Structures are given as C-alpha cells and as structure tokens.
Tab-separated table of C-alpha atoms and ligand atoms in Angstrom:
chain	number	residue	atom	x	y	z
A	1	UNK	CA	-133.034	105.678	-88.322
A	2	UNK	CA	-132.552	106.818	-84.721
A	3	UNK	CA	-132.971	110.391	-83.639
A	4	UNK	CA	-131.663	112.286	-80.673
A	5	UNK	CA	-134.313	112.695	-77.920
A	6	UNK	CA	-136.251	115.968	-77.999
A	7	UNK	CA	-134.575	118.794	-76.103
A	8	UNK	CA	-131.137	117.122	-75.983
A	9	UNK	CA	-128.032	117.894	-78.025
A	10	UNK	CA	-124.879	116.250	-79.352
A	11	UNK	CA	-121.741	118.353	-79.158
A	12	UNK	CA	-119.158	118.264	-81.944
A	13	UNK	CA	-115.472	118.512	-81.144
A	14	UNK	CA	-115.523	122.232	-82.058
A	15	UNK	CA	-118.382	122.783	-79.616
A	16	UNK	CA	-116.678	120.719	-76.930
A	17	UNK	CA	-113.545	122.803	-77.374
A	18	UNK	CA	-115.590	125.947	-76.631
A	19	UNK	CA	-117.387	124.319	-73.713
A	20	UNK	CA	-114.209	123.049	-72.051
A	21	UNK	CA	-112.548	126.416	-72.553
A	22	UNK	CA	-115.427	128.246	-70.847
A	23	UNK	CA	-115.686	125.582	-68.140
A	24	UNK	CA	-111.985	125.975	-67.313
A	25	UNK	CA	-112.328	129.734	-67.099
A	26	UNK	CA	-115.379	129.424	-64.822
A	27	UNK	CA	-113.670	126.838	-62.608
A	28	UNK	CA	-110.670	129.049	-62.088
A	29	UNK	CA	-112.857	132.054	-61.177
A	30	UNK	CA	-114.741	129.993	-58.566
A	31	UNK	CA	-111.390	128.891	-57.182
A	32	UNK	CA	-110.012	132.425	-56.968
A	33	UNK	CA	-112.931	133.178	-54.615
A	34	UNK	CA	-111.993	130.261	-52.360
A	35	UNK	CA	-114.770	127.892	-53.510
A	36	UNK	CA	-114.114	124.133	-53.797
A	37	UNK	CA	-115.610	121.767	-56.330
A	38	UNK	CA	-117.992	118.933	-55.437
A	39	UNK	CA	-119.976	116.390	-57.446
A	40	UNK	CA	-123.280	114.691	-56.658
A	41	UNK	CA	-125.144	111.902	-58.519
A	42	UNK	CA	-127.142	112.565	-61.673
A	43	UNK	CA	-130.183	110.920	-60.095
A	44	UNK	CA	-131.568	111.351	-56.602
A	45	UNK	CA	-134.633	110.221	-54.688
A	46	UNK	CA	-137.599	112.064	-56.187
A	47	UNK	CA	-138.669	113.277	-52.761
A	48	UNK	CA	-135.562	115.449	-52.498
A	49	UNK	CA	-137.088	117.726	-55.125
A	50	UNK	CA	-140.741	117.492	-54.082
A	51	UNK	CA	-140.036	118.081	-50.357
A	52	UNK	CA	-140.154	121.862	-50.726
A	53	UNK	CA	-142.082	122.357	-53.925
A	54	UNK	CA	-144.784	119.701	-53.528
A	55	UNK	CA	-146.061	117.205	-56.071
A	56	UNK	CA	-146.752	120.001	-58.573
A	57	UNK	CA	-143.128	120.031	-59.631
A	58	UNK	CA	-143.297	116.394	-60.814
A	59	UNK	CA	-144.598	117.604	-64.206
A	60	UNK	CA	-141.235	119.283	-64.788
A	61	UNK	CA	-139.127	116.386	-63.566
A	62	UNK	CA	-137.825	113.296	-65.311
A	63	UNK	CA	-138.767	110.696	-62.715
A	64	UNK	CA	-138.856	106.921	-62.858
A	65	UNK	CA	-139.038	103.788	-60.744
A	66	UNK	CA	-135.937	101.630	-60.656
A	67	UNK	CA	-135.942	97.830	-60.537
A	68	UNK	CA	-136.174	97.935	-56.746
A	69	UNK	CA	-139.307	100.086	-56.963
A	70	UNK	CA	-137.595	103.278	-55.735
A	71	UNK	CA	-138.925	106.637	-56.934
A	72	UNK	CA	-135.975	108.377	-58.518
A	73	UNK	CA	-135.495	111.601	-60.468
A	74	UNK	CA	-132.893	112.974	-62.831
A	75	UNK	CA	-131.789	116.145	-61.040
A	76	UNK	CA	-133.481	119.344	-62.302
A	77	UNK	CA	-130.903	121.456	-60.420
A	78	UNK	CA	-128.075	121.054	-57.937
A	79	UNK	CA	-129.012	123.067	-54.863
A	80	UNK	CA	-131.167	120.393	-53.205
A	81	UNK	CA	-128.532	117.671	-53.911
A	82	UNK	CA	-125.774	119.891	-52.491
A	83	UNK	CA	-127.741	120.564	-49.324
A	84	UNK	CA	-128.589	116.839	-49.028
A	85	UNK	CA	-124.864	116.101	-49.219
A	86	UNK	CA	-124.129	118.834	-46.681
A	87	UNK	CA	-126.663	117.464	-44.179
A	88	UNK	CA	-125.413	113.899	-44.715
A	89	UNK	CA	-121.702	114.503	-44.356
A	90	UNK	CA	-120.473	118.100	-44.218
A	91	UNK	CA	-122.276	119.662	-41.251
A	92	UNK	CA	-119.170	119.546	-39.053
A	93	UNK	CA	-116.985	121.375	-41.610
A	94	UNK	CA	-115.702	124.842	-40.595
A	95	UNK	CA	-117.881	127.718	-41.760
A	96	UNK	CA	-118.390	129.338	-44.113
A	97	UNK	CA	-118.398	126.377	-46.427
A	98	UNK	CA	-117.975	127.437	-50.063
A	99	UNK	CA	-118.872	124.785	-52.641
A	100	UNK	CA	-119.176	124.889	-56.417
A	101	UNK	CA	-120.210	122.406	-59.067
A	102	UNK	CA	-120.744	121.735	-62.756
A	103	UNK	CA	-123.415	119.286	-63.763
A	104	UNK	CA	-126.002	118.373	-66.317
A	105	UNK	CA	-129.612	118.894	-65.242
A	106	UNK	CA	-132.882	117.639	-66.684
A	107	UNK	CA	-136.200	119.446	-66.929
A	108	UNK	CA	-139.276	118.488	-68.866
A	109	UNK	CA	-139.360	121.987	-70.394
A	110	UNK	CA	-140.714	123.043	-73.766
A	111	UNK	CA	-137.505	123.095	-75.835
A	112	UNK	CA	-136.459	126.230	-77.722
A	113	UNK	CA	-133.260	128.162	-78.282
A	114	UNK	CA	-131.570	128.422	-74.866
A	115	UNK	CA	-134.071	126.068	-73.218
A	116	UNK	CA	-133.325	122.357	-73.288
A	117	UNK	CA	-134.408	119.191	-71.539
A	118	UNK	CA	-130.803	118.362	-70.775
A	119	UNK	CA	-128.623	121.353	-69.951
A	120	UNK	CA	-125.622	122.187	-67.829
A	121	UNK	CA	-125.372	124.382	-64.784
A	122	UNK	CA	-122.285	125.877	-63.165
A	123	UNK	CA	-123.243	126.884	-59.658
A	124	UNK	CA	-122.277	127.320	-56.058
A	125	UNK	CA	-123.593	127.392	-52.514
A	126	UNK	CA	-122.231	129.218	-49.478
A	127	UNK	CA	-123.262	127.779	-46.120
A	128	UNK	CA	-123.056	129.276	-42.653
A	129	UNK	CA	-122.919	133.042	-43.226
A	130	UNK	CA	-125.335	135.839	-44.115
A	131	UNK	CA	-123.395	139.076	-43.673
A	132	UNK	CA	-123.848	141.763	-46.357
A	133	UNK	CA	-120.227	141.207	-47.434
A	134	UNK	CA	-120.922	137.482	-47.906
A	135	UNK	CA	-123.847	138.277	-50.223
A	136	UNK	CA	-121.873	140.963	-52.031
A	137	UNK	CA	-119.012	138.539	-52.603
A	138	UNK	CA	-121.385	135.814	-53.827
A	139	UNK	CA	-123.169	138.119	-56.258
A	140	UNK	CA	-119.892	139.641	-57.455
A	141	UNK	CA	-118.538	136.165	-58.097
A	142	UNK	CA	-121.553	135.323	-60.295
A	143	UNK	CA	-120.856	138.460	-62.286
A	144	UNK	CA	-117.114	137.782	-62.531
A	145	UNK	CA	-117.577	134.155	-63.572
A	146	UNK	CA	-119.543	135.453	-66.573
A	147	UNK	CA	-117.304	138.446	-67.240
A	148	UNK	CA	-114.115	136.357	-67.055
A	149	UNK	CA	-115.639	133.919	-69.548
A	150	UNK	CA	-115.490	136.792	-72.013
A	151	UNK	CA	-118.996	138.293	-71.799
A	152	UNK	CA	-119.320	142.055	-72.074
A	153	UNK	CA	-123.041	142.770	-72.194
A	154	UNK	CA	-124.532	141.512	-68.946
A	155	UNK	CA	-126.897	143.107	-66.450
A	156	UNK	CA	-127.240	142.421	-62.757
A	157	UNK	CA	-130.541	142.884	-60.912
A	158	UNK	CA	-131.053	142.366	-57.198
A	159	UNK	CA	-134.306	142.000	-55.275
A	160	UNK	CA	-135.578	140.692	-51.979
A	161	UNK	CA	-138.478	138.312	-51.409
A	162	UNK	CA	-139.306	139.431	-47.877
A	163	UNK	CA	-139.617	142.988	-49.168
A	164	UNK	CA	-141.910	141.787	-51.940
A	165	UNK	CA	-143.968	139.959	-49.348
A	166	UNK	CA	-144.235	143.174	-47.286
A	167	UNK	CA	-145.358	144.972	-50.450
A	168	UNK	CA	-148.174	142.455	-50.839
A	169	UNK	CA	-149.057	143.081	-47.182
A	170	UNK	CA	-149.363	146.819	-47.899
A	171	UNK	CA	-152.123	146.194	-50.455
A	172	UNK	CA	-153.554	143.391	-48.281
A	173	UNK	CA	-153.432	140.801	-51.027
A	174	UNK	CA	-154.466	137.476	-49.422
A	175	UNK	CA	-151.592	134.952	-49.139
A	176	UNK	CA	-153.329	132.323	-51.310
A	177	UNK	CA	-153.608	134.805	-54.206
A	178	UNK	CA	-149.913	135.707	-54.274
A	179	UNK	CA	-148.815	132.597	-56.132
A	180	UNK	CA	-150.886	133.703	-59.131
A	181	UNK	CA	-148.987	136.978	-59.273
A	182	UNK	CA	-145.537	135.388	-59.254
A	183	UNK	CA	-145.348	134.163	-62.890
A	184	UNK	CA	-146.708	137.512	-64.165
A	185	UNK	CA	-144.204	139.493	-62.123
A	186	UNK	CA	-141.425	137.100	-63.138
A	187	UNK	CA	-142.117	137.759	-66.814
A	188	UNK	CA	-142.479	141.532	-66.242
A	189	UNK	CA	-146.047	141.394	-67.588
A	190	UNK	CA	-146.952	144.474	-65.597
A	191	UNK	CA	-150.224	145.255	-67.403
A	192	UNK	CA	-151.437	141.797	-66.460
A	193	UNK	CA	-150.237	142.279	-62.878
A	194	UNK	CA	-152.430	145.366	-62.696
A	195	UNK	CA	-155.458	143.553	-64.105
A	196	UNK	CA	-154.982	140.527	-61.853
A	197	UNK	CA	-154.694	142.713	-58.740
A	198	UNK	CA	-157.926	144.446	-59.650
A	199	UNK	CA	-159.584	141.067	-60.238
A	200	UNK	CA	-158.557	140.135	-56.709
A	201	UNK	CA	-160.374	143.212	-55.425
A	202	UNK	CA	-157.421	145.564	-54.942
A	203	UNK	CA	-158.376	149.225	-55.519
A	204	UNK	CA	-156.949	150.653	-58.803
A	205	UNK	CA	-155.009	153.346	-56.921
A	206	UNK	CA	-153.400	150.785	-54.587
A	207	UNK	CA	-152.648	148.465	-57.485
A	208	UNK	CA	-150.916	151.127	-59.533
A	209	UNK	CA	-148.933	152.323	-56.526
A	210	UNK	CA	-147.825	148.711	-55.959
A	211	UNK	CA	-146.768	148.511	-59.573
A	212	UNK	CA	-144.777	151.721	-59.338
A	213	UNK	CA	-142.789	150.307	-56.393
A	214	UNK	CA	-142.307	147.040	-58.258
A	215	UNK	CA	-140.657	148.914	-61.115
A	216	UNK	CA	-138.698	151.591	-59.271
A	217	UNK	CA	-134.958	151.432	-58.656
A	218	UNK	CA	-135.247	154.082	-55.949
A	219	UNK	CA	-134.536	152.408	-52.633
A	220	UNK	CA	-135.913	155.330	-50.598
A	221	UNK	CA	-139.310	155.019	-52.248
A	222	UNK	CA	-139.462	151.311	-51.501
A	223	UNK	CA	-138.411	151.906	-47.887
A	224	UNK	CA	-141.133	154.471	-47.468
A	225	UNK	CA	-143.713	152.099	-48.983
A	226	UNK	CA	-142.987	149.188	-46.595
A	227	UNK	CA	-142.051	151.325	-43.584
A	228	UNK	CA	-144.550	149.579	-41.288
A	229	UNK	CA	-142.740	146.269	-41.689
A	230	UNK	CA	-139.588	146.086	-39.547
A	231	UNK	CA	-138.178	142.961	-41.282
A	232	UNK	CA	-138.602	144.505	-44.722
A	233	UNK	CA	-136.965	147.732	-43.568
A	234	UNK	CA	-133.976	145.826	-42.172
A	235	UNK	CA	-133.706	143.756	-45.348
A	236	UNK	CA	-133.712	146.950	-47.426
A	237	UNK	CA	-130.905	148.454	-45.341
A	238	UNK	CA	-128.951	145.247	-45.888
A	239	UNK	CA	-129.659	145.450	-49.617
A	240	UNK	CA	-128.399	149.012	-49.672
A	241	UNK	CA	-125.218	147.848	-47.969
A	242	UNK	CA	-124.781	144.973	-50.452
A	243	UNK	CA	-125.198	147.282	-53.433
A	244	UNK	CA	-122.690	149.779	-52.007
A	245	UNK	CA	-120.169	146.997	-51.413
A	246	UNK	CA	-120.664	145.645	-54.935
A	247	UNK	CA	-119.792	149.038	-56.373
A	248	UNK	CA	-116.995	150.054	-54.043
A	249	UNK	CA	-115.236	146.826	-53.071
A	250	UNK	CA	-116.036	144.429	-55.918
A	251	UNK	CA	-115.869	146.726	-58.978
A	252	UNK	CA	-119.351	145.855	-60.223
A	253	UNK	CA	-120.379	148.894	-62.220
A	254	UNK	CA	-124.100	148.874	-62.414
A	255	UNK	CA	-125.978	146.633	-59.980
A	256	UNK	CA	-129.698	147.478	-60.160
A	257	UNK	CA	-132.385	147.178	-57.574
A	258	UNK	CA	-135.383	145.270	-58.899
A	259	UNK	CA	-138.225	144.209	-56.633
A	260	UNK	CA	-139.863	142.251	-59.439
A	261	UNK	CA	-137.287	139.475	-59.163
A	262	UNK	CA	-139.266	136.568	-57.782
A	263	UNK	CA	-137.316	133.440	-58.879
A	264	UNK	CA	-139.232	130.347	-59.904
A	265	UNK	CA	-138.101	127.905	-57.212
A	266	UNK	CA	-139.917	127.702	-53.902
A	267	UNK	CA	-136.987	127.657	-51.516
A	268	UNK	CA	-135.837	131.287	-51.676
A	269	UNK	CA	-136.271	133.552	-48.667
A	270	UNK	CA	-134.535	136.976	-48.739
A	271	UNK	CA	-131.979	138.409	-51.166
A	272	UNK	CA	-132.429	137.177	-54.753
A	273	UNK	CA	-130.565	138.158	-57.899
A	274	UNK	CA	-130.372	137.502	-61.607
A	275	UNK	CA	-127.851	138.243	-64.322
A	276	UNK	CA	-129.094	138.613	-67.867
A	277	UNK	CA	-127.673	138.873	-71.351
A	278	UNK	CA	-130.329	141.155	-72.935
A	279	UNK	CA	-129.206	140.231	-76.460
A	280	UNK	CA	-130.407	136.657	-76.005
A	281	UNK	CA	-134.087	137.639	-76.079
A	282	UNK	CA	-136.600	135.341	-74.380
A	283	UNK	CA	-134.098	133.027	-72.696
A	284	UNK	CA	-131.809	135.816	-71.568
A	285	UNK	CA	-131.421	134.799	-67.940
A	286	UNK	CA	-127.881	133.509	-67.514
A	287	UNK	CA	-127.682	133.285	-63.756
A	288	UNK	CA	-130.120	133.145	-60.866
A	289	UNK	CA	-129.753	132.713	-57.158
A	290	UNK	CA	-130.188	134.065	-53.676
A	291	UNK	CA	-130.698	133.162	-50.029
A	292	UNK	CA	-132.801	130.070	-49.361
A	293	UNK	CA	-133.878	127.630	-46.749
A	294	UNK	CA	-133.585	123.859	-47.196
A	295	UNK	CA	-131.314	122.589	-44.431
A	296	UNK	CA	-134.042	122.409	-41.762
A	297	UNK	CA	-136.398	120.634	-44.127
A	298	UNK	CA	-133.690	118.046	-44.859
A	299	UNK	CA	-133.164	117.386	-41.148
A	300	UNK	CA	-129.996	119.423	-40.609
A	301	UNK	CA	-129.165	122.129	-38.073
A	302	UNK	CA	-130.322	125.471	-39.411
A	303	UNK	CA	-127.676	127.811	-40.732
A	304	UNK	CA	-127.890	130.476	-43.471
A	305	UNK	CA	-127.485	129.351	-47.078
A	306	UNK	CA	-127.244	131.169	-50.388
A	307	UNK	CA	-126.018	130.363	-53.870
A	308	UNK	CA	-126.594	130.707	-57.578
A	309	UNK	CA	-126.502	128.716	-60.784
A	310	UNK	CA	-125.351	129.826	-64.203
A	311	UNK	CA	-126.910	128.349	-67.318
A	312	UNK	CA	-123.766	127.078	-68.986
A	313	UNK	CA	-125.381	126.532	-72.403
A	314	UNK	CA	-126.849	130.034	-72.428
A	315	UNK	CA	-123.447	131.464	-71.530
A	316	UNK	CA	-122.004	129.823	-74.646
A	317	UNK	CA	-124.920	131.179	-76.718
A	318	UNK	CA	-124.352	134.659	-75.306
A	319	UNK	CA	-120.626	134.481	-76.122
A	320	UNK	CA	-121.467	133.412	-79.672
A	321	UNK	CA	-123.977	136.268	-79.973
A	322	UNK	CA	-121.255	138.687	-78.873
A	323	UNK	CA	-118.991	137.096	-81.515
A	324	UNK	CA	-116.446	136.103	-78.904
A	325	UNK	CA	-113.285	134.695	-80.466
A	326	UNK	CA	-112.806	131.262	-78.969
A	327	UNK	CA	-109.341	129.744	-79.325
A	328	UNK	CA	-109.392	127.233	-82.161
A	329	UNK	CA	-108.566	123.591	-81.959
A	330	UNK	CA	-105.063	123.671	-83.446
A	331	UNK	CA	-102.467	120.927	-83.580
A	332	UNK	CA	-98.833	121.927	-83.113
A	333	UNK	CA	-97.696	119.538	-85.802
A	334	UNK	CA	-98.644	116.820	-88.246
A	335	UNK	CA	-95.845	114.352	-89.004
A	336	UNK	CA	-95.623	112.913	-92.514
A	337	UNK	CA	-93.329	109.993	-93.377
A	338	UNK	CA	-92.058	110.260	-96.968
A	339	UNK	CA	-92.436	106.474	-97.359
A	340	UNK	CA	-92.779	103.335	-95.247
A	341	UNK	CA	-89.072	103.294	-94.446
A	342	UNK	CA	-89.471	106.653	-92.712
A	343	UNK	CA	-92.216	105.383	-90.406
A	344	UNK	CA	-90.023	104.431	-87.424
A	345	UNK	CA	-88.289	107.804	-87.342
A	346	UNK	CA	-91.667	109.575	-87.746
A	347	UNK	CA	-93.121	107.640	-84.815
A	348	UNK	CA	-90.078	108.510	-82.714
A	349	UNK	CA	-90.346	112.240	-83.491
A	350	UNK	CA	-94.069	112.140	-82.722
A	351	UNK	CA	-93.494	110.314	-79.434
A	352	UNK	CA	-90.841	112.773	-78.267
A	353	UNK	CA	-92.926	115.836	-79.064
A	354	UNK	CA	-95.965	114.357	-77.313
A	355	UNK	CA	-93.817	113.566	-74.256
A	356	UNK	CA	-93.041	117.273	-74.054
A	357	UNK	CA	-96.732	118.143	-74.159
A	358	UNK	CA	-97.050	119.176	-77.811
A	359	UNK	CA	-100.226	118.271	-79.684
A	360	UNK	CA	-99.099	116.067	-82.524
A	361	UNK	CA	-100.679	113.725	-84.992
A	362	UNK	CA	-99.099	111.660	-87.773
A	363	UNK	CA	-100.087	110.035	-91.019
A	364	UNK	CA	-101.508	106.622	-90.168
A	365	UNK	CA	-102.770	105.920	-93.684
A	366	UNK	CA	-99.517	105.894	-95.667
A	367	UNK	CA	-101.025	108.262	-98.168
A	368	UNK	CA	-98.050	110.268	-99.398
A	369	UNK	CA	-97.013	113.865	-98.960
A	370	UNK	CA	-99.540	115.718	-101.141
A	371	UNK	CA	-102.636	114.136	-99.604
A	372	UNK	CA	-101.170	114.272	-96.112
A	373	UNK	CA	-100.548	118.011	-96.407
A	374	UNK	CA	-104.145	118.499	-97.482
A	375	UNK	CA	-105.336	116.502	-94.478
A	376	UNK	CA	-102.986	118.435	-92.144
A	377	UNK	CA	-104.599	121.658	-93.359
A	378	UNK	CA	-108.101	120.282	-92.782
A	379	UNK	CA	-107.354	119.462	-89.135
A	380	UNK	CA	-105.720	122.876	-88.484
A	381	UNK	CA	-102.187	121.643	-87.972
A	382	UNK	CA	-99.916	124.662	-87.554
A	383	UNK	CA	-96.893	122.810	-88.940
A	384	UNK	CA	-96.165	119.756	-91.037
A	385	UNK	CA	-92.998	117.779	-90.282
A	386	UNK	CA	-91.899	115.876	-93.358
A	387	UNK	CA	-89.531	112.988	-92.660
A	388	UNK	CA	-87.663	112.104	-95.850
A	389	UNK	CA	-84.438	110.119	-96.597
A	390	UNK	CA	-82.360	113.003	-97.962
A	391	UNK	CA	-82.750	115.264	-94.906
A	392	UNK	CA	-82.582	112.332	-92.533
A	393	UNK	CA	-79.009	111.642	-93.713
A	394	UNK	CA	-78.161	114.882	-91.848
A	395	UNK	CA	-80.418	114.055	-88.882
A	396	UNK	CA	-82.861	116.673	-90.146
A	397	UNK	CA	-86.451	117.013	-91.286
A	398	UNK	CA	-88.415	119.595	-93.284
A	399	UNK	CA	-90.847	121.711	-91.307
A	400	UNK	CA	-93.538	123.449	-93.290
A	401	UNK	CA	-95.368	126.325	-91.627
A	402	UNK	CA	-98.953	125.623	-92.688
A	403	UNK	CA	-100.022	129.222	-92.264
A	404	UNK	CA	-97.291	131.032	-94.219
A	405	UNK	CA	-96.318	128.073	-96.416
A	406	UNK	CA	-92.621	128.640	-95.581
A	407	UNK	CA	-90.390	125.561	-95.363
A	408	UNK	CA	-87.118	125.058	-93.523
A	409	UNK	CA	-84.775	122.229	-92.746
A	410	UNK	CA	-84.370	121.667	-89.033
A	411	UNK	CA	-82.120	119.293	-87.050
A	412	UNK	CA	-84.238	116.665	-85.272
A	413	UNK	CA	-82.761	117.635	-81.912
A	414	UNK	CA	-83.923	121.237	-82.494
A	415	UNK	CA	-87.549	120.515	-83.444
A	416	UNK	CA	-88.889	121.038	-79.941
A	417	UNK	CA	-86.950	124.297	-79.602
A	418	UNK	CA	-88.660	125.520	-82.768
A	419	UNK	CA	-92.140	124.875	-81.316
A	420	UNK	CA	-91.438	126.699	-78.084
B	501	LIG	P1	-132.707	128.377	-61.978
B	501	LIG	O1	-133.015	129.826	-62.175
B	501	LIG	O2	-133.832	127.426	-62.069
B	501	LIG	O3	-131.999	128.278	-60.556
B	501	LIG	O4	-131.598	127.940	-63.001
B	501	LIG	C1	-130.369	128.646	-63.098
B	501	LIG	C2	-130.024	128.901	-64.549
B	501	LIG	O5	-130.030	127.680	-65.275
B	501	LIG	C3	-131.018	129.778	-65.290
B	501	LIG	O6	-130.762	131.136	-65.055
B	501	LIG	C4	-130.763	129.388	-66.732
B	501	LIG	O7	-129.659	130.127	-67.255
B	501	LIG	C5	-130.373	127.934	-66.633
B	501	LIG	N1	-131.496	127.064	-67.052
B	501	LIG	C6	-132.602	126.752	-66.338
B	501	LIG	N2	-133.420	125.936	-67.039
B	501	LIG	C7	-132.809	125.732	-68.237
B	501	LIG	C8	-133.134	124.966	-69.414
B	501	LIG	N3	-134.245	124.228	-69.499
B	501	LIG	N4	-132.263	125.000	-70.456
B	501	LIG	C9	-131.123	125.738	-70.391
B	501	LIG	N5	-130.761	126.446	-69.308
B	501	LIG	C10	-131.588	126.457	-68.247
B	501	LIG	C11	-131.563	127.098	-60.005
B	501	LIG	O8	-131.515	126.049	-60.589
B	501	LIG	C12	-131.073	127.235	-58.568
B	501	LIG	N6	-130.646	125.907	-58.104
B	501	LIG	C13	-129.952	128.245	-58.477
B	501	LIG	C14	-129.435	128.379	-57.072
B	501	LIG	C15	-128.304	127.860	-56.568
B	501	LIG	N7	-130.042	129.026	-56.105
B	501	LIG	C16	-129.333	128.911	-55.010
B	501	LIG	N8	-128.289	128.185	-55.272
C-alpha cells in the first residue's frame, strides 16, 4: 500500500549490525587521531548552503518552508553546518580544532547503486592550521579510516585547485569558460575536454599540452608548466612535501598526484583529494575533501580550514564487494524452560547472564523444547540453556552447544564461567 520514498532505504537488523560495526571502527580511528565528535541539526537555514554556491544548488537540495515561513533545507553535507557552528560558538577554542561527525545527508540526486537521496557521511574538519604535516595527517586519516574498516583495494589521489587555475591561465582560458570544463575534468572525459577547449578557441597544440599535464603524475613536469605562477609553484612544493610525508611518516603506500581532481563543491581552494574503490564502478568515490574557505563568508575571523567526508553507504558496498567477513549477529544463549514451572528459574538465569553483559534471550511463547531449539538456531544463538526439573534438583541445567550439538550438564553457578 505504502512505498518507501525514492532514493531512500530501510535497513534490516543484519544491515544495521554491519553499519554499526563499521561506524564504531571509523569512530575509533577518528579518535586515535585526536578528533572529537560533534552533531549538528538535520535541517538548517537554506541560505547556509546557497551562500557559497548560489541559487543553482537549490535543484539538488531538499528545501521547504516551515509553518513560520522560514526557508529551511535538509542538509546535503556537513561542512557548512560545522563551520556555522564553529563561527557561532567555537571560535575561541584552542587551535587546531579537530572535529568529526556522522550524519545522514539529503540530495535530490538521480538514485542508483551507491547514489541515494538519503545517505550517510562520516567526515571531519580541521580548523586553524595549514602546515604540510596537518594536510598529510588529515589525508592519512581518511585513508586509515577506510583501511581500518577492512577495505583493501583503495586508491588515493591528490590535486590542487590553485595549480589547476594556473594551468588554465597558461592556456589563457577565460574565467567564465572554466566552469564548463569542471564536470568534464571531474569525470575524466578527456576527449571531451580537448574538444571543449578547442571550441573555446584554444589552439590544438596548447589544448593537448594542457591535457598531458592534467593526466601526468610527474610533479616536475607540472612545475615546469606553471613556472610563471609563484602561488602555483609554492603550492606544488607544498604538495611534494605532503606526498613525501604521507609515504615516510604515515605509511601510505601509493599516494598519486592528480591535477584532474576538481571536486564538485564550490568552497574548495588549494589541496584537494579523493579516495576511490575502483571495484565499485561509476560510484567509486568513497571519500572527498580538501582545503576550503567558508569562515569569512559566514562572518567569522579567517583561519585555514580543511576536511573530508566519507560516503558511509559506499564504504559498506565496497566492503561487501571485497567479500569482507562482518561479525555476525550472534546471541550467547537462548534459555528454554522445560515447562511453566521452570519459568521463574529460567528468568533468573537470563537476568543474571544479562547483568554480566551476555546477550541472552529466552522462550516467551511457552512452546516446548523442540520448537524452541529450532527458533534458537534461526536467531543464531550459540548455546541453548535448557532448564528442566531433573537437573534443577542438583542446581544444574543442560547447555547445548548449537554449533557442535554437544550437550553437558552445568551447575547454575558455573554457567557464566562457561561463557567466558
Ligand atoms: P562530497 O564529495 O560531496 O563532499 O561527498 C563526500 C562523499 O559522500 C562522496 O565521496 C560520496 O562517497 C558520498 N556521497 C555523496 N553524494 C552521495 C549520494 N547521493 N549517495 C551516496 N553517497 C554520496 C562533501 O560533502 C564535503 N562536505 C566533504 C568535505 C568535508 N570537504 C571538506 N570537508
């Protein structure tokens, strides 16, 4: 009768088990890097998201008027909300300020595998520092959050938007034409980049040279290409430093230079990076981030900011594609009273095991041993505890190992010991 809204998903208990497991792993990695968790509201004033990107972004945003006539939006991401919170109440905090978050986001995207209208991001922002080691640590953390979740096949690419801008200067592409190039570069449609540049009047030789630099991983070549631009040269030296640090001090094996990383959002300024899971195909981008500028626009005192967000749902998909073995949702024990008279003792055993942190369920339907054992198997109980009069005379119960089928009689006071 009713259907779930397009682009949203329900999660079964098996899926939630996986999601919580990955979330816990990610949270602990953020914490090992000294980041602290924050939370912001699911909706914000619409203007927070249009301030930088303009009205054009409204097409992608779930926005609405509330009963007081305010223009609100379900958050499409968490960077702008985090910076709003920072400007409102955290500006006096000691620097650097390292914040992380988990949260569902909403985008009016065209749904497909790995692309949803409601999805979850795990992300972070670092405020008040822009040393190469700060960037290296940030990027390394993005990589480690994914690696520690269990992923093996991921690739890290790093670029720089001021270098890309200097590259456009070299071929003298007018500023108003650059925005047309961005989506083509973003999707690595290099043939189309070439054609578009020629359409904009760039000489074929210049266009193909531009393309070569866009695709090269050779830092020297890029440096030579933009040598007239002091900012770009400095940014490239910094990039070189970041990449060295990633390899030597953060154990990241293969960080790649990639000038074609442009990022979709409008607030990025310098260093940008992405981490992909190539096996996911079209929606392979797991993580994206970089240095950006929003504080000034939101009325705060300018200070450097950088961060990233990981697509949580895509991380789960990537783990499934790699056939990662998630821990299953087991119960330590299922308690079965032989008959109604055994109920009180069964409840007591259950209560005591739960008090000690064991996961325990018991037969609430009075359905007898045979059916209860079948049910215990269906909910992955590792053991069944059968409480019956004969054993109870000796303060004992029968414990059946549901995996091996072995049964033994155990004193009630020793049950917990057995589960240790
Ligand atoms: P973003 O690249 O727009 O960056 O999103 C980050 C990640 O969220 C993507 O790499 C992708 O894995 C996931 N994602 C995006 N859209 C969807 C969708 N419709 N369905 C499923 N997953 C999706 C940001 O949002 C920036 N705020 C990141 C950042 C933080 N930059 C600096 N600080």
